[in-house]
Amino acid sequence: MSTPALEIAGLHKKFGPAHIIRGVDLTIAKGERHAIIGPNGAGKSTLFNLISGYFQPSEGSVTMNGAPISGLPAFEINRRGLSRSFQVSNIFANMTVRENVRCGVLHSMGYGYSFWRNIGNLRSVQEKTAEILEKVELLDKAHVPAALLPYADQRTLEIAVTIAGGADVILLDEPTAGMSHSETDRAVALIRKATEGKTLLIVEHDMGVVFDLADTISVLVYGEIIASGKPEDIRGNPKVREAYLGDEADQQAIGGAA
Amino acid sequence: MTDTATPDFATLSPSRGQKFRQRVLPLIALALILALVPALSPSRTVYSLLNAVGINIVFALSYNMLLGRGGLLSFGHAVYFGLGGYAAMHAMRAIEAGDGLWSGFPVFGLPVVGFAAGALAGAVIGWPSCRRAGTAFAMISLGVAELIAAAGFMFASIFGGEEGVTGDRMNGPELFGLSLGPVSEVYLFIAFWTVVGTAMIFAFTRTPLGKLSEATRDNPERVQFIGFDPVRIRYMVFIAAGAFAGLSGGMAAVNYEIFTPESLSLHPSGFVLLMAYIGGIRYFSGPILGAVVLTVMQSMLSDFTEAWLLYLGVLFIAIIMFAPGGLAGIFHGVAGTVRRDGAGRAARSLGLKAAGVSLLLVGLIVLIEVVIRWSNGYGEVFEPFGLMLETGSVLTWVLVAGPILGGAALVRFVAKTDEGGA
Ligand SMILES: Nc1ncnc2c1ncn2[C@@H]1O[C@H](COP(=O)(O)OP(=O)(O)OP(=O)(O)O)[C@@H](O)[C@H]1O
Ligand SMILES: [Mg+2]
């Protein structure tokens, strides 16, 4: 077996007395599309924060492509090819859509902190930016300030900035939250297109999206993974039904997606 | 719509013509204006005023690299202006004394020395200060400013104590045939460095680091997740801002031939904040406008009234409350209104607004001038246009209350009708 894209072992996170992540082990193969589901407050976003280097784990380790990444600063983890989006849009509000994506592209194109080049003359950066804007269908809004975008477009830009650097491990935190049906469909198509051939880890509440995109599902409840497996297995798992899907609305959601 | 928009990077970038008009043309215009000034054969006073303006333009632009572009509020930017100026001052003395290599260094190039010293000071002081943004950064900048200013008064051998360090600019090799003796020649020196400084600071905003600085201002958290360290970005921007402040300090050293520890203090640090903010920190041209207006106000108004600092305060507060985009923002707003409503309608609404603001100002001026004379207690009377405005006279208070109330009503009325019409 080849080295997994991500290997999470014995991960714990405590905020003072609050023990939020309580021993998570997870292995994600290269090219896998892995969904994490779980009730509100289960620790899904916290898990993303631990993997992406935003928080330091209290215990345990994260390994990417065979190299340990826990303890590294977030920007270093990003440079090694892991990129994440945020549950709440987290973009550069006063810059235009194009400038947002361009910032996301910069590092991967080898233009670190350079202050001796005119950004407008960096042909490869401009081309890559245009390519990504086209991919996410924001080309016609390229010159709109990000803060003025409609909500769904802000979510799309969030994804665009996340994939701009060409990372091969992508973490998306509830990318379709708050979107209408048609917007969700568009977003799913976009995610599929944008993460082709990459490893995808996605947190999502919308079961339709989960069953649509994921080939593996893990269920996180109170900081522990209580089940992990193929979508069919998860749907039939009694433990999952009891702990998480006991909620009637969710049962319907799962039934509806089936 | 999407079909016609070809996914071509060229269509996304502004056209050559746009680039030229938006980026190169304003700089050429600035250079031309500055170059044409001597043709009007201005007086010595005008020359000295223009020199002060040029210095302040570069200083305010350097400050806006932090505040406007980087989101970093500094209360101690004069430290870098002052240290750059002192370095240039000492270099000037070394040139005069003919010390070693310095004997071959032209005074014209002293801003380069200021630039280097400002960058060095930024590199040293920025190291601890740039770890945090926001309030922590602002507080540290204040502390550092106090510290350096205090040190300035203590270490007399470097800073010259109360009297400061003086020098003579008419030494060393001449560049461009300028002896730098007469103020008109100093003007050419200042104009040159003003254009160079402005062009370089503008170029900085167009670099990857300049763009990342804006990104860090907007969202330092996200910057980490596109592969950059926000602390490092802030630090590099801080060094650059210090360098250009030092450059303007070097210009000042040559212009005034004296530097005192006062120049490092909180007072000029506050003044540069006012210049940038009143001019408009969201616009590149803002600090330039602010530097021009405030420098002119400082030198002209202080001749007319001892209350000029009060007027400055009123202007600052008015900008914060009613025009956060600053003077540049007002200009852009006016241009936008004209474009949207056509010149005719815009002129009416803008004219009324201007009339309202002028009325407010009249009332305010009468109030301030009367009160300041009363507070001085010399029995002096404010006599504009032959009117005797005594503290006790009814006319005085009519002239205070009338214009203020009338002006406020007019401004409100215009705002209401604008809303209704929109
Ligand atoms: N920085 C923090 N300090 C203290 N507690 C935190 C912190 N971050 C998260 N928590 C707590 O950890 C728990 C899990 O939060 P998290 O955001 O990871 O949940 P989630 O599974 O993403 O939920 P949701 O579905 O609502 O997004 C919550 O109780 C939250 O209050
Ligand atoms: Mg969450």
XYZ file of C-alpha atoms and ligand atoms in Angstrom:
712
model
C 0.000 0.000 0.000
C 1.239 3.465 -0.791
C 1.681 6.058 1.942
C -1.621 7.556 2.963
C -2.301 11.217 2.232
C -3.185 11.831 5.853
C -2.632 9.770 8.931
C -4.105 10.960 12.207
C -3.100 9.022 15.298
C -4.307 9.351 18.888
C -5.320 12.956 18.441
C -6.575 14.844 21.486
C -7.463 18.482 22.003
C -8.316 20.090 25.290
C -9.338 23.692 25.824
C -8.664 24.010 29.514
C -10.973 21.503 31.164
C -12.995 20.949 27.979
C -11.844 17.784 26.232
C -13.082 18.372 22.708
C -11.208 15.837 20.579
C -10.892 12.566 22.468
C -8.592 10.265 20.609
C -9.168 10.388 16.882
C -7.447 7.878 14.593
C -8.029 8.249 10.910
C -6.198 7.194 7.774
C -7.039 8.785 4.476
C -5.603 7.279 1.325
C -4.385 9.342 -1.589
C -7.245 10.317 -3.826
C -9.861 9.344 -1.256
C -12.959 11.509 -0.846
C -13.705 11.339 2.816
C -16.665 12.975 4.543
C -16.872 13.700 8.244
C -20.338 14.000 9.655
C -21.563 14.530 13.174
C -23.867 16.640 15.294
C -23.238 20.305 16.077
C -20.387 20.806 18.484
C -18.962 17.335 17.882
C -15.566 18.808 17.110
C -15.471 18.612 13.336
C -14.140 22.123 12.805
C -11.749 21.628 15.695
C -10.415 18.519 13.961
C -9.826 20.571 10.802
C -8.090 23.240 12.841
C -5.777 20.593 14.299
C -4.952 19.052 10.949
C -4.325 22.377 9.226
C -2.073 23.684 11.979
C -4.397 26.394 13.231
C -4.476 24.685 16.647
C -1.743 22.551 18.166
C -2.913 19.144 19.363
C -2.757 18.396 23.088
C -1.693 14.873 22.214
C -1.257 12.708 19.141
C 0.079 13.342 15.681
C -0.854 14.166 12.120
C 1.214 12.852 9.237
C 0.880 13.970 5.634
C 2.382 11.916 2.806
C 4.543 10.163 5.378
C 5.966 13.296 7.001
C 4.789 14.554 10.387
C 3.075 17.928 10.154
C 1.656 18.432 13.628
C 3.520 21.228 15.375
C 4.327 23.027 12.136
C 2.885 26.509 11.643
C -0.191 26.664 9.439
C 1.549 28.407 6.548
C 4.201 25.688 6.459
C 1.566 22.950 6.318
C -0.130 24.830 3.508
C 3.129 25.016 1.581
C 3.454 21.267 1.828
C 0.221 20.868 -0.049
C -2.667 20.967 2.399
C -5.279 23.635 1.955
C -8.507 24.261 3.820
C -11.651 26.317 3.607
C -13.633 27.766 6.473
C -17.132 27.164 7.723
C -17.698 30.927 7.822
C -16.420 32.667 4.710
C -12.956 33.829 5.427
C -11.784 35.827 2.450
C -10.020 39.127 1.826
C -13.053 41.355 2.013
C -11.597 44.609 0.705
C -9.906 43.049 -2.289
C -11.551 42.088 -5.550
C -12.381 38.510 -6.448
C -9.425 38.429 -8.790
C -7.040 39.769 -6.175
C -8.294 37.190 -3.685
C -7.533 34.325 -6.019
C -4.266 35.904 -7.095
C -3.089 35.982 -3.479
C -3.998 32.319 -3.214
C -1.954 31.514 -6.295
C 1.177 33.488 -5.405
C 3.077 31.095 -3.213
C 2.639 28.055 -5.400
C 4.025 30.050 -8.331
C 7.212 30.684 -6.407
C 6.669 34.346 -5.652
C 7.278 34.406 -1.937
C 7.461 37.719 -0.220
C 8.990 39.435 -3.214
C 8.935 43.194 -3.379
C 10.979 43.722 -6.506
C 8.449 42.531 -9.048
C 5.286 44.064 -10.420
C 2.509 41.588 -9.755
C 0.784 42.680 -12.956
C 3.731 41.417 -14.999
C 3.761 37.909 -13.570
C 2.285 36.125 -16.551
C 2.067 32.706 -14.957
C 0.219 34.155 -11.953
C -2.279 35.963 -14.158
C -2.886 32.866 -16.244
C -3.367 30.621 -13.255
C -5.719 33.161 -11.665
C -7.832 33.342 -14.813
C -7.871 29.566 -15.074
C -9.200 29.194 -11.528
C -11.753 31.961 -11.918
C -13.010 30.215 -15.008
C -13.157 26.871 -13.253
C -15.319 28.255 -10.435
C -17.328 30.438 -12.828
C -16.471 33.721 -11.189
C -14.766 35.184 -14.220
C -17.567 37.683 -14.853
C -17.323 38.918 -11.257
C -13.533 39.167 -11.267
C -13.458 42.872 -10.469
C -16.131 42.901 -7.772
C -14.872 43.535 -4.224
C -15.269 40.303 -2.282
C -17.352 41.941 0.427
C -20.011 42.893 -2.134
C -20.495 39.381 -3.518
C -23.772 37.564 -2.892
C -23.504 34.902 -0.200
C -23.295 31.889 -2.483
C -20.547 33.552 -4.533
C -18.598 34.286 -1.367
C -18.740 30.587 -0.538
C -17.544 29.811 -4.044
C -14.696 32.294 -3.676
C -13.812 30.620 -0.392
C -13.370 27.375 -2.307
C -11.521 29.138 -5.123
C -8.968 30.597 -2.702
C -8.611 27.179 -1.095
C -7.793 25.373 -4.333
C -5.810 28.248 -5.868
C -2.467 27.138 -4.465
C -2.808 23.741 -6.125
C -2.688 21.767 -2.870
C -3.304 18.051 -3.258
C -5.006 17.569 0.092
C -8.134 19.701 0.344
C -10.166 20.211 3.519
C -13.588 21.785 3.066
C -15.589 22.795 6.139
C -19.313 22.813 5.310
C -18.881 24.305 1.832
C -22.608 24.336 1.068
C -23.891 25.627 4.410
C -26.640 28.177 3.927
C -27.000 27.611 0.188
C -30.252 27.048 -1.684
C -30.908 23.778 -3.527
C -29.733 24.967 -6.896
C -26.731 26.698 -5.399
C -25.832 23.501 -3.554
C -25.993 21.532 -6.789
C -23.711 24.006 -8.472
C -21.321 23.917 -5.527
C -21.160 20.116 -5.558
C -20.401 20.084 -9.265
C -17.745 22.692 -8.685
C -16.156 20.779 -5.803
C -16.080 17.619 -7.858
C -14.420 19.400 -10.753
C -11.971 21.353 -8.607
C -10.802 18.434 -6.492
C -10.417 15.925 -9.276
C -7.493 13.631 -8.571
C -6.921 15.182 -5.163
C -7.524 13.953 -1.666
C -10.678 15.474 -0.258
C -11.739 15.719 3.361
C -15.093 17.367 3.760
C -17.312 18.253 6.707
C -20.918 18.510 5.655
C -24.366 18.521 7.212
C -26.263 18.070 3.968
C -26.539 14.293 3.559
C -27.332 14.639 -0.106
C -23.982 16.297 -0.650
C -22.206 13.724 1.506
C -23.561 10.714 -0.344
C -22.989 12.474 -3.617
C -19.335 13.323 -3.083
C -17.847 10.903 -0.575
C -16.575 7.378 -0.997
C -15.865 7.019 2.728
C -17.708 8.510 5.688
C -16.591 8.922 9.285
C -18.979 9.855 12.058
C -17.627 12.114 14.770
C -19.588 12.334 18.016
C -18.305 14.094 21.127
C -14.766 14.126 19.810
C -14.635 10.457 18.919
C -15.058 8.645 15.631
C -17.778 6.139 16.303
C -17.937 4.660 12.830
C -16.058 4.830 9.574
C -16.790 3.107 6.301
C -18.585 2.997 2.961
C -21.697 5.190 2.676
C -23.992 2.108 2.584
C -22.473 0.710 5.770
C -22.770 4.019 7.586
C -26.375 4.405 6.605
C -27.208 0.984 8.008
C -25.014 1.240 11.115
C -27.258 1.098 14.229
C -24.693 2.877 16.391
C -24.701 5.802 13.988
C -28.469 5.880 13.877
C -28.640 5.943 17.626
C -25.948 8.494 18.308
C -26.339 10.829 15.439
C -29.202 10.021 13.173
C -31.707 9.576 15.985
C -32.955 12.946 14.966
C -35.985 12.463 12.765
C -35.118 15.167 10.287
C -31.743 13.579 9.681
C -33.324 10.173 9.197
C -35.435 11.719 6.522
C -32.426 13.364 5.000
C -30.631 10.051 4.876
C -33.675 8.286 3.500
C -34.097 10.974 0.920
C -30.559 10.672 -0.281
C -30.721 6.901 -0.490
C -22.348 36.618 -20.850
C -20.033 33.823 -19.766
C -19.638 32.786 -23.379
C -18.325 36.118 -24.507
C -15.889 36.443 -21.590
C -12.912 34.529 -22.848
C -10.950 32.954 -20.011
C -7.910 34.855 -21.020
C -5.670 36.477 -18.446
C -5.237 39.451 -20.744
C -8.929 40.350 -20.609
C -8.790 40.286 -16.813
C -5.913 42.707 -16.518
C -6.510 46.346 -17.257
C -5.560 47.360 -20.776
C -2.304 49.099 -21.549
C -4.153 52.390 -21.871
C -5.896 51.977 -18.530
C -2.650 51.058 -16.840
C -0.967 54.108 -18.267
C -3.795 56.429 -17.288
C -4.224 55.067 -13.788
C -0.657 54.355 -12.820
C 1.885 56.242 -14.863
C 0.034 59.408 -15.794
C -0.594 60.693 -12.240
C 3.106 60.307 -11.458
C 4.109 62.137 -14.622
C 1.611 64.861 -13.725
C 3.116 65.168 -10.246
C 6.623 65.384 -11.676
C 5.531 67.955 -14.266
C 3.795 70.151 -11.723
C 6.826 70.047 -9.461
C 9.122 70.775 -12.405
C 7.066 73.750 -13.541
C 7.020 75.502 -10.164
C 10.347 77.364 -10.608
C 8.973 78.899 -13.828
C 6.536 80.869 -11.675
C 9.524 82.248 -9.755
C 7.984 81.786 -6.328
C 9.149 83.664 -3.264
C 11.427 82.206 -0.626
C 8.438 81.641 1.657
C 6.607 79.675 -1.004
C 9.715 77.633 -1.693
C 10.139 76.742 1.980
C 6.481 75.832 2.195
C 6.767 73.605 -0.874
C 9.842 71.944 0.580
C 7.960 71.152 3.767
C 5.082 69.804 1.672
C 7.395 67.502 -0.283
C 8.944 66.089 2.870
C 5.533 65.509 4.398
C 4.192 63.834 1.249
C 6.825 61.115 1.436
C 6.466 60.863 5.214
C 2.671 60.520 5.058
C 2.859 58.004 2.199
C 5.289 55.900 4.205
C 2.906 56.027 7.157
C 0.054 54.842 4.988
C 2.035 51.758 4.007
C 1.311 50.732 7.588
C -2.115 52.197 8.311
C -3.946 52.123 5.000
C -2.335 49.182 3.271
C -1.241 47.117 6.240
C -3.940 47.855 8.790
C -1.275 48.681 11.359
C -1.987 51.710 13.531
C 1.303 53.227 14.648
C 1.644 56.044 17.135
C 5.388 56.261 16.699
C 6.172 56.617 13.029
C 8.221 59.767 13.592
C 10.848 57.557 15.212
C 11.914 56.353 11.758
C 11.650 59.824 10.257
C 13.812 61.135 13.095
C 16.395 58.361 13.093
C 16.695 58.606 9.319
C 17.081 62.350 9.643
C 19.720 62.088 12.351
C 21.687 59.553 10.325
C 21.606 61.911 7.346
C 22.579 64.796 9.621
C 25.628 62.972 10.931
C 26.548 61.937 7.414
C 26.288 65.601 6.409
C 28.721 66.521 9.169
C 31.043 63.746 8.060
C 30.930 65.124 4.521
C 31.769 68.576 5.881
C 34.637 67.190 7.929
C 35.823 65.204 4.927
C 35.918 61.962 6.907
C 37.273 59.115 4.777
C 34.843 57.938 2.134
C 32.231 60.474 3.178
C 34.209 63.268 1.553
C 33.147 61.861 -1.813
C 29.472 61.503 -0.919
C 27.140 64.132 -2.397
C 24.698 65.815 -0.008
C 22.110 65.290 -2.720
C 22.218 61.580 -1.933
C 21.690 61.909 1.811
C 18.075 60.679 1.669
C 19.598 57.310 0.756
C 21.390 57.357 4.107
C 18.087 58.213 5.789
C 16.443 55.370 3.905
C 19.017 52.866 5.116
C 18.853 54.109 8.698
C 15.054 54.028 8.678
C 15.095 50.476 7.332
C 17.610 49.429 9.980
C 15.552 51.013 12.757
C 12.450 49.311 11.348
C 14.246 45.977 11.280
C 15.329 46.274 14.913
C 12.162 47.757 16.400
C 9.805 45.839 14.117
C 11.120 42.487 15.251
C 9.277 42.546 18.590
C 6.453 44.893 17.509
C 5.169 42.992 14.491
C 4.353 39.763 16.298
C 0.925 41.184 16.979
C -1.380 43.455 15.052
C -4.257 45.520 16.377
C -4.185 47.091 19.806
C -0.978 45.378 20.893
C 0.878 46.761 17.893
C -0.477 50.253 18.502
C 0.505 50.177 22.181
C 3.992 48.891 21.454
C 4.505 51.630 18.864
C 3.505 54.195 21.472
C 5.874 52.736 24.041
C 8.747 52.608 21.574
C 8.120 56.199 20.537
C 8.235 57.378 24.153
C 11.373 55.355 24.737
C 13.258 56.629 21.696
C 12.169 60.218 22.281
C 13.373 60.010 25.896
C 16.640 58.471 24.721
C 16.908 61.319 22.223
C 17.025 63.850 25.022
C 19.406 61.734 27.120
C 22.117 60.772 24.646
C 23.360 64.230 23.804
C 26.431 63.049 21.911
C 24.225 61.429 19.286
C 21.104 63.567 19.328
C 22.612 66.867 20.382
C 20.407 67.430 23.416
C 17.799 70.182 23.320
C 19.603 72.120 20.592
C 19.863 69.114 18.344
C 22.479 68.451 15.684
C 23.198 71.013 12.997
C 25.094 70.759 9.742
C 25.905 72.589 6.553
C 24.565 71.209 3.279
C 26.955 73.175 1.049
C 29.792 70.683 1.207
C 31.055 67.674 -0.630
C 30.719 66.983 -4.335
C 27.852 68.643 -6.185
C 25.351 66.534 -8.088
C 23.490 67.890 -11.138
C 25.406 71.136 -10.642
C 23.408 71.996 -7.537
C 25.234 73.728 -4.708
C 22.097 73.360 -2.595
C 22.752 76.807 -1.194
C 19.689 78.822 -2.285
C 16.276 77.568 -1.345
C 15.346 77.265 -5.025
C 18.060 74.630 -5.450
C 16.957 72.839 -2.316
C 13.507 72.821 -3.881
C 14.818 70.866 -6.875
C 16.415 68.395 -4.496
C 13.146 67.995 -2.556
C 11.090 67.722 -5.739
C 13.394 65.001 -7.066
C 13.145 62.900 -3.931
C 9.417 63.499 -3.578
C 8.847 62.045 -7.024
C 11.273 59.171 -6.421
C 9.741 58.374 -3.023
C 6.190 58.548 -4.317
C 6.996 56.391 -7.332
C 8.751 53.781 -5.201
C 5.985 53.613 -2.595
C 3.444 53.288 -5.368
C 5.493 50.543 -6.995
C 5.572 48.761 -3.654
C 1.773 48.540 -3.609
C 1.959 46.669 -6.907
C 4.374 43.965 -5.759
C 3.391 40.571 -4.373
C 4.444 41.749 -0.913
C 2.321 44.865 -1.266
C -0.724 42.790 -2.190
C -0.050 40.351 0.630
C 0.117 43.287 2.989
C -3.427 44.217 1.998
C -4.488 40.603 2.397
C -2.963 40.532 5.880
C -4.765 43.750 6.741
C -8.082 42.224 5.690
C -7.604 38.792 7.166
C -4.336 37.709 8.797
C -5.849 34.352 9.694
C -6.536 33.389 6.122
C -3.103 34.509 4.951
C -1.625 31.596 6.882
C -3.720 29.201 4.855
C -2.472 30.457 1.523
C 1.076 29.728 2.572
C 2.310 32.989 4.078
C 3.349 34.010 7.541
C 1.421 37.168 8.489
C 4.071 38.100 11.050
C 6.755 38.046 8.405
C 4.620 40.072 5.989
C 3.990 42.713 8.651
C 7.655 42.776 9.527
C 8.778 43.311 5.950
C 6.175 46.016 5.387
C 7.253 47.642 8.628
C 10.864 47.758 7.473
C 9.810 49.268 4.155
C 7.643 51.883 5.870
C 10.526 52.726 8.207
C 12.855 53.054 5.234
C 10.652 55.555 3.418
C 10.056 57.493 6.620
C 13.837 57.613 6.946
C 14.064 58.851 3.361
C 11.787 61.769 4.184
C 13.887 62.362 7.305
C 16.945 62.602 5.069
C 15.141 65.143 2.908
C 14.323 67.138 6.032
C 17.922 67.011 7.240
C 19.143 68.646 4.055
C 16.291 71.142 3.987
C 16.486 72.360 7.591
C 20.136 71.565 8.349
C 19.091 70.775 11.905
C 17.504 67.869 13.717
C 16.300 67.981 17.316
C 15.024 65.150 19.534
C 11.622 66.807 19.192
C 11.467 65.248 15.720
C 11.335 61.748 17.240
C 8.536 62.580 19.613
C 4.855 61.775 19.726
C 3.990 65.160 18.282
C 5.172 64.553 14.703
C 3.965 60.957 15.042
C 0.480 62.280 15.675
C 0.787 64.791 12.870
C 1.625 62.148 10.284
C -1.370 60.124 11.436
C -3.545 63.198 10.897
C -2.092 63.843 7.443
C -2.719 60.296 6.281
C -6.148 59.985 7.842
C -7.492 63.374 6.837
C -6.205 62.806 3.311
C -7.797 59.361 3.160
C -6.037 56.117 3.994
C -7.990 54.008 1.499
C -6.579 55.904 -1.457
C -3.003 56.099 -2.598
C -3.449 59.815 -3.264
C -4.991 60.378 0.183
C -1.824 60.951 2.188
C -0.505 63.220 -0.563
C -3.608 65.394 -0.311
C -3.450 65.289 3.464
C 0.208 66.296 3.478
C -0.472 69.232 1.171
C -3.520 70.493 3.053
C -2.139 70.068 6.555
C 1.283 71.485 5.801
C -0.264 74.523 4.187
C -2.728 74.862 7.064
C 0.098 74.574 9.544
C 2.114 77.342 7.988
C -0.664 79.705 6.824
C -3.278 79.308 9.499
C -0.832 79.585 12.317
C -0.128 83.120 11.023
C -3.795 84.070 11.158
C -4.979 82.442 14.320
C -3.478 80.926 17.404
C -6.352 78.435 17.436
C -5.136 76.592 14.359
C -4.614 73.348 16.252
C -8.232 73.576 17.300
C -9.269 73.840 13.676
C -7.092 70.852 12.895
C -8.827 68.891 15.633
C -12.247 69.884 14.325
C -11.254 68.843 10.809
C -9.962 65.496 12.053
C -13.108 64.743 14.028
C -15.342 65.865 11.165
C -13.498 63.559 8.774
C -13.743 60.608 11.141
C -17.448 61.142 11.664
C -18.704 62.268 8.283
C -16.118 61.370 5.673
C -14.115 58.311 6.717
C -12.715 58.174 3.193
C -10.907 61.448 3.903
C -10.379 64.229 1.410
C -9.585 61.733 -1.333
C -12.807 59.935 -0.490
C -14.724 63.195 -0.805
C -13.184 63.822 -4.233
C -14.034 60.322 -5.386
C -17.557 60.724 -4.032
C -18.027 64.005 -5.871
C -16.669 62.545 -9.092
C -18.990 59.578 -8.678
C -22.018 61.822 -8.126
C -21.197 63.876 -11.188
C -20.825 60.755 -13.310
C -24.061 59.247 -12.004
C -26.377 62.246 -11.877
C -24.900 64.403 -14.583
C -23.178 67.682 -13.838
C -26.406 69.685 -13.491
C -28.105 67.702 -10.755
C -24.848 66.972 -9.027
C -23.942 70.657 -8.957
C -27.205 71.479 -7.227
C -26.869 68.880 -4.493
C -23.136 69.416 -4.070
C -23.573 73.186 -4.099
C -26.180 73.019 -1.363
C -23.989 70.676 0.640
C -20.997 72.956 0.256
C -23.117 75.939 1.273
C -24.299 74.101 4.369
C -20.797 73.105 5.373
C -19.541 76.659 4.771
C -22.287 78.057 6.995
C -21.383 75.585 9.729
C -17.793 76.635 9.374
C -18.623 80.354 9.655
C -20.473 79.792 12.907
C -17.688 77.640 14.227
C -14.976 80.134 13.318
C -16.822 82.973 15.027
C -17.306 80.822 18.105
C -13.685 79.709 18.322
C -12.206 83.144 17.598
C -14.437 84.902 20.136
C -13.860 82.320 22.824
C -10.091 82.213 22.392
C -9.863 85.990 22.792
C -12.054 85.881 25.845
C -9.970 83.090 27.338
C -6.737 85.008 26.719
C -8.138 87.778 28.926
C -6.384 90.680 27.146
C -9.729 92.240 26.271
C -8.990 91.731 22.592
C -12.042 91.705 20.304
C -12.575 89.591 17.206
C -13.201 92.070 14.398
C -13.906 90.361 11.090
C -14.905 92.773 8.312
C -15.118 95.660 10.750
C -17.679 93.969 12.974
C -17.035 94.254 16.699
C -17.866 90.805 17.988
C -17.653 91.158 21.761
C -18.372 88.290 24.082
C -21.392 90.056 25.481
C -22.921 91.299 22.261
C -26.068 89.688 20.904
C -24.755 89.943 17.355
C -21.887 87.614 18.238
C -24.142 84.846 19.395
C -26.526 85.341 16.524
C -23.554 84.910 14.205
C -22.585 81.731 16.054
C -25.967 80.091 16.386
C -27.507 81.272 13.110
C -24.957 79.819 10.695
C -24.500 76.630 12.731
C -28.218 75.904 12.893
C -28.803 77.013 9.317
C -25.855 75.012 8.025
C -26.847 71.891 9.913
C -30.413 72.171 8.626
C -29.207 72.628 5.071
C -26.864 69.643 5.246
C -29.657 67.500 6.676
C -32.052 68.674 4.004
C -29.632 67.762 1.214
C -28.966 64.359 2.750
C -32.726 63.704 2.969
C -33.502 64.744 -0.606
C -30.512 62.754 -1.870
C -31.871 59.670 -0.168
C -35.357 60.331 -1.460
C -34.110 60.827 -4.988
C -31.943 57.718 -4.990
N -10.868 27.812 20.660
C -11.765 27.154 21.424
N -11.762 27.310 22.752
C -12.652 26.656 23.518
N -13.575 25.830 23.048
C -13.634 25.623 21.739
C -12.729 26.279 20.854
N -13.019 25.901 19.585
C -14.055 25.055 19.697
N -14.412 24.882 20.968
C -15.495 24.020 21.426
O -15.328 22.764 20.870
C -16.590 22.174 20.580
C -16.582 21.670 19.172
O -16.596 22.767 18.281
P -16.481 22.604 16.714
O -16.583 23.942 16.124
O -15.282 21.811 16.390
O -17.779 21.758 16.400
P -18.343 21.330 14.991
O -18.425 19.865 15.012
O -17.581 21.935 13.901
O -19.805 21.922 15.066
P -20.682 22.618 13.923
O -21.381 21.509 13.229
O -21.631 23.458 14.686
O -19.784 23.385 13.044
C -17.631 23.222 20.850
O -18.255 22.926 22.081
C -16.847 24.498 20.957
O -17.430 25.357 21.883
Mg -17.926 23.335 12.477
